[in-house]
């Protein structure tokens, strides 16, 4: 053996309107975990797709195990010994979990597929991650986090010499990340190599041996992880020395508007088998965090508030008036907005341009008779592209060709554009790079200061702490506590969300 | 520098151009247009006139397909509309039918409106099945496709209803401003569809529903209303198409009129560059698609090629256009462009 496992030389990939990769190099040793870092739109996913045959490179060479390879499809790459978890989990949500885990290698019995063996095997695979779910259930019925874990488990199970993980932890919480890292270390000890993409600096420093940084489609450099500080890394990522980062932690909200009137007041809202009765209040200028483990009911609350799930009981008052929101349309009319967790299913509308994706909800709010002119649409889109630094070749680029983080920004823009009184954001910074994350947090705090009420859901507790002036603690589909102002700390929240009560998925 | 993509519509235009070029070289006076009886006359005008029923249908089908759906009931709806129209001409009484047909002067308005209202209701039925009941569009419209033809035959009692009606005959045979009236009707449908989709957010919503229905719902789009609309519009168009056809042949043959026309309409949409999975549409492309199909048919007829070959030649042309249009092919072309850019050094 000896030599590198994977060598990528002078790779180019050009899309209409943008050069995603220009003269990129990348090298991977055996038995190492290699971080691939860069801002949103830097070209990480594109590089991975070129390596795994989703895209064909326009120039350059890829050498695996000393031999040049020309993968033509992910399946081909799998056969060459590269298994991949893509950023947008591409499992089949209309198949069962077990079927997804078995795709391409179903155990066959005397007649057709041996379902029993398949299901047992699937349960076994998931056990390594302590995931105890019904594997015969459709994958689509589970949360994004579970889907992500299933995708990871599937890739790990292939036992390939090279494993590629594109932002596998974007919707996982600390517990699950630890489980994933345990498995990654095990693979590493067995001599496998792993490419790991993430925007979480802590995770990179915890798990990787070396880091390659891309910026704007270009190769910036390769570094041994222990030789770097966080600040070094961030300055490489952003391409500037970052004094700005020093006051990164200084965003603090804790605003008291002096306005005690409730913007929304929820009493006893519930839905059978979905969410137990809960009370919740948001005043003008509040940023209310929802903190809880996976499956504790955070997303459920956002859906009940916004009418994407119909509550079966309880009352909702908006500015003192009782209303019944049974559809997003009604919620929008009452100046609510929800940037949903599941970007792929509930967020981006592929085929439509960035501009159309941004104006959609605002158009709904304005109604059938007030068509927003193309000129106005373009103006709006340009405003938000600037405000959120969305990386796109223009307002008319189809959204599905944006990088993951930039798609997320477009969805956020869609809801900001409706200028809501209550903005509900479910994992708004999922897949967003360090710099942009800070900008978005700043923006939310700024909006709250102007009087917007915000409900903030994030599995990153740090982020909840930084922005919120009130935090509800969730467990098992119940609101079990509330933290105010100075009581809010990472420590306190960690303790409270895990206190007694077992977690259920 | 920006990479440029060849617009989807370029290929169908190219194909149409080829067929016309073929005629320019091999068919005498194909492009000759004269004035006869106060209106324009010639092969090209004939193509416009004959393409009208399919054109009307295909334009509406474009919107249905853009939502990710399909409407295979249009042929049957056409037959129902035509049957009702001839029944109305006959005053609802088919007892005195003679093979030569007869004269009965039903009021023009009822001959037009009753079939159209019926067609709109049938479209609404499709729409409800798809949007509220949640059936697959193919299955939902399959119901009406089969049941509809039976219904049309029931209406006409299995007879071919011929008639004479000077006013109504104008719909399918008349000329206005020197142009065939059916073609003007088709233009009217295009204008109507374009107005609805451009002057209201309907066009945006249609694409949104086709692109991602659940995300559209999350964004507050009334997806059910959008689906209802496209199927109603499709029903209306099929009904209008039925009027044109019935008027043209001065009779309704419930068992055969409009048979397989849904296929032509769908083909035209696809040739025109609207993807079957929805999310985008191109009405201009659909118009070209219909013209390709009709020009081809006319060419084959004027060349005296046995009509049995029509289907075969059509199939070949369609396959060629579709292959050229396919994503794979576009990717290969796009890639070649990309490579050139890297070589040119402008990529960096
Ligand atoms: N199919 C495509 N067509 C056109 N442009 C594309 C396509 N895929 C990617 N791009 C562009 O290439 C650039 C790099 O995208 P890529 O997805 O590789 O970024 P990334 O580094 O993975 O970002 P993120 O952290 O947001 O996931 C972006 O500007 C994106 O818009
Ligand atoms: Mg990416």
mmCIF file of N, CA, C and O and ligand atoms in Angstrom, chain A residues 15 18 20 39-46 55 87 167 199 391 397 401-406, ligand 1:
data_model
loop_
_atom_site.group_PDB
_atom_site.id
_atom_site.type_symbol
_atom_site.label_atom_id
_atom_site.label_comp_id
_atom_site.label_asym_id
_atom_site.label_seq_id
_atom_site.Cartn_x
_atom_site.Cartn_y
_atom_site.Cartn_z
ATOM 1 N N UNK A 15 -20.565 25.699 -14.125
ATOM 2 C CA UNK A 15 -22.004 25.683 -14.371
ATOM 3 C C UNK A 15 -22.356 26.962 -15.107
ATOM 4 O O UNK A 15 -21.599 27.932 -15.056
ATOM 5 N N UNK A 18 -21.566 30.304 -13.334
ATOM 6 C CA UNK A 18 -20.650 30.246 -12.199
ATOM 7 C C UNK A 18 -19.616 29.139 -12.370
ATOM 8 O O UNK A 18 -19.907 28.072 -12.891
ATOM 9 N N UNK A 20 -17.815 26.704 -10.325
ATOM 10 C CA UNK A 20 -17.945 26.175 -8.966
ATOM 11 C C UNK A 20 -16.610 25.670 -8.434
ATOM 12 O O UNK A 20 -16.326 25.765 -7.246
ATOM 13 N N UNK A 39 -17.004 28.500 2.986
ATOM 14 C CA UNK A 39 -18.266 29.196 3.177
ATOM 15 C C UNK A 39 -19.355 28.594 2.295
ATOM 16 O O UNK A 39 -19.085 27.769 1.426
ATOM 17 N N UNK A 40 -20.574 29.044 2.504
ATOM 18 C CA UNK A 40 -21.676 28.581 1.662
ATOM 19 C C UNK A 40 -21.385 28.935 0.209
ATOM 20 O O UNK A 40 -21.093 30.086 -0.113
ATOM 21 N N UNK A 41 -21.435 27.922 -0.626
ATOM 22 C CA UNK A 41 -21.185 28.167 -2.038
ATOM 23 C C UNK A 41 -19.723 28.110 -2.417
ATOM 24 O O UNK A 41 -19.352 28.427 -3.537
ATOM 25 N N UNK A 42 -18.878 27.665 -1.482
ATOM 26 C CA UNK A 42 -17.440 27.608 -1.763
ATOM 27 C C UNK A 42 -17.098 26.496 -2.753
ATOM 28 O O UNK A 42 -16.069 26.538 -3.408
ATOM 29 N N UNK A 43 -17.966 25.474 -2.821
ATOM 30 C CA UNK A 43 -17.715 24.396 -3.775
ATOM 31 C C UNK A 43 -17.497 23.035 -3.136
ATOM 32 O O UNK A 43 -17.131 22.079 -3.815
ATOM 33 N N UNK A 44 -17.763 22.914 -1.839
ATOM 34 C CA UNK A 44 -17.535 21.645 -1.133
ATOM 35 C C UNK A 44 -18.388 20.526 -1.724
ATOM 36 O O UNK A 44 -17.883 19.459 -2.099
ATOM 37 N N UNK A 45 -19.701 20.772 -1.791
ATOM 38 C CA UNK A 45 -20.597 19.728 -2.295
ATOM 39 C C UNK A 45 -20.296 19.410 -3.748
ATOM 40 O O UNK A 45 -20.372 18.258 -4.178
ATOM 41 N N UNK A 46 -19.934 20.437 -4.505
ATOM 42 C CA UNK A 46 -19.618 20.203 -5.910
ATOM 43 C C UNK A 46 -18.394 19.294 -6.035
ATOM 44 O O UNK A 46 -18.384 18.368 -6.838
ATOM 45 N N UNK A 55 -21.591 14.663 -10.837
ATOM 46 C CA UNK A 55 -21.215 15.578 -11.919
ATOM 47 C C UNK A 55 -19.960 15.050 -12.586
ATOM 48 O O UNK A 55 -19.142 14.382 -11.961
ATOM 49 N N UNK A 87 -25.437 16.046 1.019
ATOM 50 C CA UNK A 87 -25.992 17.085 1.877
ATOM 51 C C UNK A 87 -27.510 16.995 1.922
ATOM 52 O O UNK A 87 -28.114 17.065 2.979
ATOM 53 N N UNK A 167 -21.996 17.502 5.436
ATOM 54 C CA UNK A 167 -22.809 18.095 6.501
ATOM 55 C C UNK A 167 -23.766 17.091 7.138
ATOM 56 O O UNK A 167 -24.971 17.301 7.168
ATOM 57 N N UNK A 199 -20.012 22.957 9.104
ATOM 58 C CA UNK A 199 -19.742 24.359 9.403
ATOM 59 C C UNK A 199 -19.482 24.562 10.893
ATOM 60 O O UNK A 199 -19.247 25.669 11.343
ATOM 61 N N UNK A 391 -25.371 33.684 -2.265
ATOM 62 C CA UNK A 391 -24.468 33.529 -3.403
ATOM 63 C C UNK A 391 -25.220 32.918 -4.581
ATOM 64 O O UNK A 391 -25.592 31.751 -4.556
ATOM 65 N N UNK A 397 -31.488 32.546 -11.202
ATOM 66 C CA UNK A 397 -30.903 31.208 -11.081
ATOM 67 C C UNK A 397 -31.915 30.272 -10.419
ATOM 68 O O UNK A 397 -32.536 30.626 -9.417
ATOM 69 N N UNK A 401 -30.144 24.860 -7.876
ATOM 70 C CA UNK A 401 -28.726 24.863 -8.216
ATOM 71 C C UNK A 401 -27.911 25.729 -7.257
ATOM 72 O O UNK A 401 -26.713 25.909 -7.451
ATOM 73 N N UNK A 402 -28.562 26.272 -6.231
ATOM 74 C CA UNK A 402 -27.806 26.995 -5.205
ATOM 75 C C UNK A 402 -27.178 25.997 -4.231
ATOM 76 O O UNK A 402 -27.675 24.888 -4.077
ATOM 77 N N UNK A 403 -26.134 26.415 -3.540
ATOM 78 C CA UNK A 403 -25.563 25.541 -2.522
ATOM 79 C C UNK A 403 -26.549 25.447 -1.363
ATOM 80 O O UNK A 403 -27.425 26.301 -1.202
ATOM 81 N N UNK A 404 -26.404 24.381 -0.561
ATOM 82 C CA UNK A 404 -27.357 24.118 0.514
ATOM 83 C C UNK A 404 -27.590 25.314 1.425
ATOM 84 O O UNK A 404 -28.728 25.697 1.699
ATOM 85 N N UNK A 405 -26.522 25.916 1.881
ATOM 86 C CA UNK A 405 -26.658 27.036 2.801
ATOM 87 C C UNK A 405 -27.359 28.222 2.156
ATOM 88 O O UNK A 405 -28.135 28.931 2.792
ATOM 89 N N UNK A 406 -27.092 28.423 0.875
ATOM 90 C CA UNK A 406 -27.726 29.543 0.185
ATOM 91 C C UNK A 406 -29.209 29.293 -0.057
ATOM 92 O O UNK A 406 -30.010 30.219 -0.041
HETATM 93 N N1 LIG C 1 -26.268 22.288 -10.796
HETATM 94 C C1 LIG C 1 -25.791 23.531 -10.638
HETATM 95 N N2 LIG C 1 -26.033 24.491 -11.566
HETATM 96 C C2 LIG C 1 -25.555 25.733 -11.420
HETATM 97 N N3 LIG C 1 -24.807 26.134 -10.388
HETATM 98 C C3 LIG C 1 -24.524 25.239 -9.436
HETATM 99 C C4 LIG C 1 -25.002 23.893 -9.495
HETATM 100 N N4 LIG C 1 -24.570 23.229 -8.399
HETATM 101 C C5 LIG C 1 -23.850 24.118 -7.685
HETATM 102 N N5 LIG C 1 -23.819 25.321 -8.297
HETATM 103 C C6 LIG C 1 -23.113 26.518 -7.821
HETATM 104 O O1 LIG C 1 -21.808 26.159 -7.466
HETATM 105 C C7 LIG C 1 -21.379 26.868 -6.322
HETATM 106 C C8 LIG C 1 -20.849 25.900 -5.288
HETATM 107 O O2 LIG C 1 -21.912 25.156 -4.731
HETATM 108 P P1 LIG C 1 -21.706 24.015 -3.645
HETATM 109 O O3 LIG C 1 -23.019 23.366 -3.462
HETATM 110 O O4 LIG C 1 -20.580 23.159 -4.030
HETATM 111 O O5 LIG C 1 -21.331 24.843 -2.344
HETATM 112 P P2 LIG C 1 -20.990 24.319 -0.876
HETATM 113 O O6 LIG C 1 -19.599 24.669 -0.603
HETATM 114 O O7 LIG C 1 -21.388 22.913 -0.734
HETATM 115 O O8 LIG C 1 -21.922 25.280 0.008
HETATM 116 P P3 LIG C 1 -22.855 24.959 1.291
HETATM 117 O O9 LIG C 1 -22.001 25.132 2.486
HETATM 118 O O10 LIG C 1 -23.892 26.052 1.258
HETATM 119 O O11 LIG C 1 -23.428 23.621 1.138
HETATM 120 C C9 LIG C 1 -22.569 27.681 -5.857
HETATM 121 O O12 LIG C 1 -22.392 29.007 -6.269
HETATM 122 C C10 LIG C 1 -23.746 27.070 -6.561
HETATM 123 O O13 LIG C 1 -24.706 28.045 -6.853
#
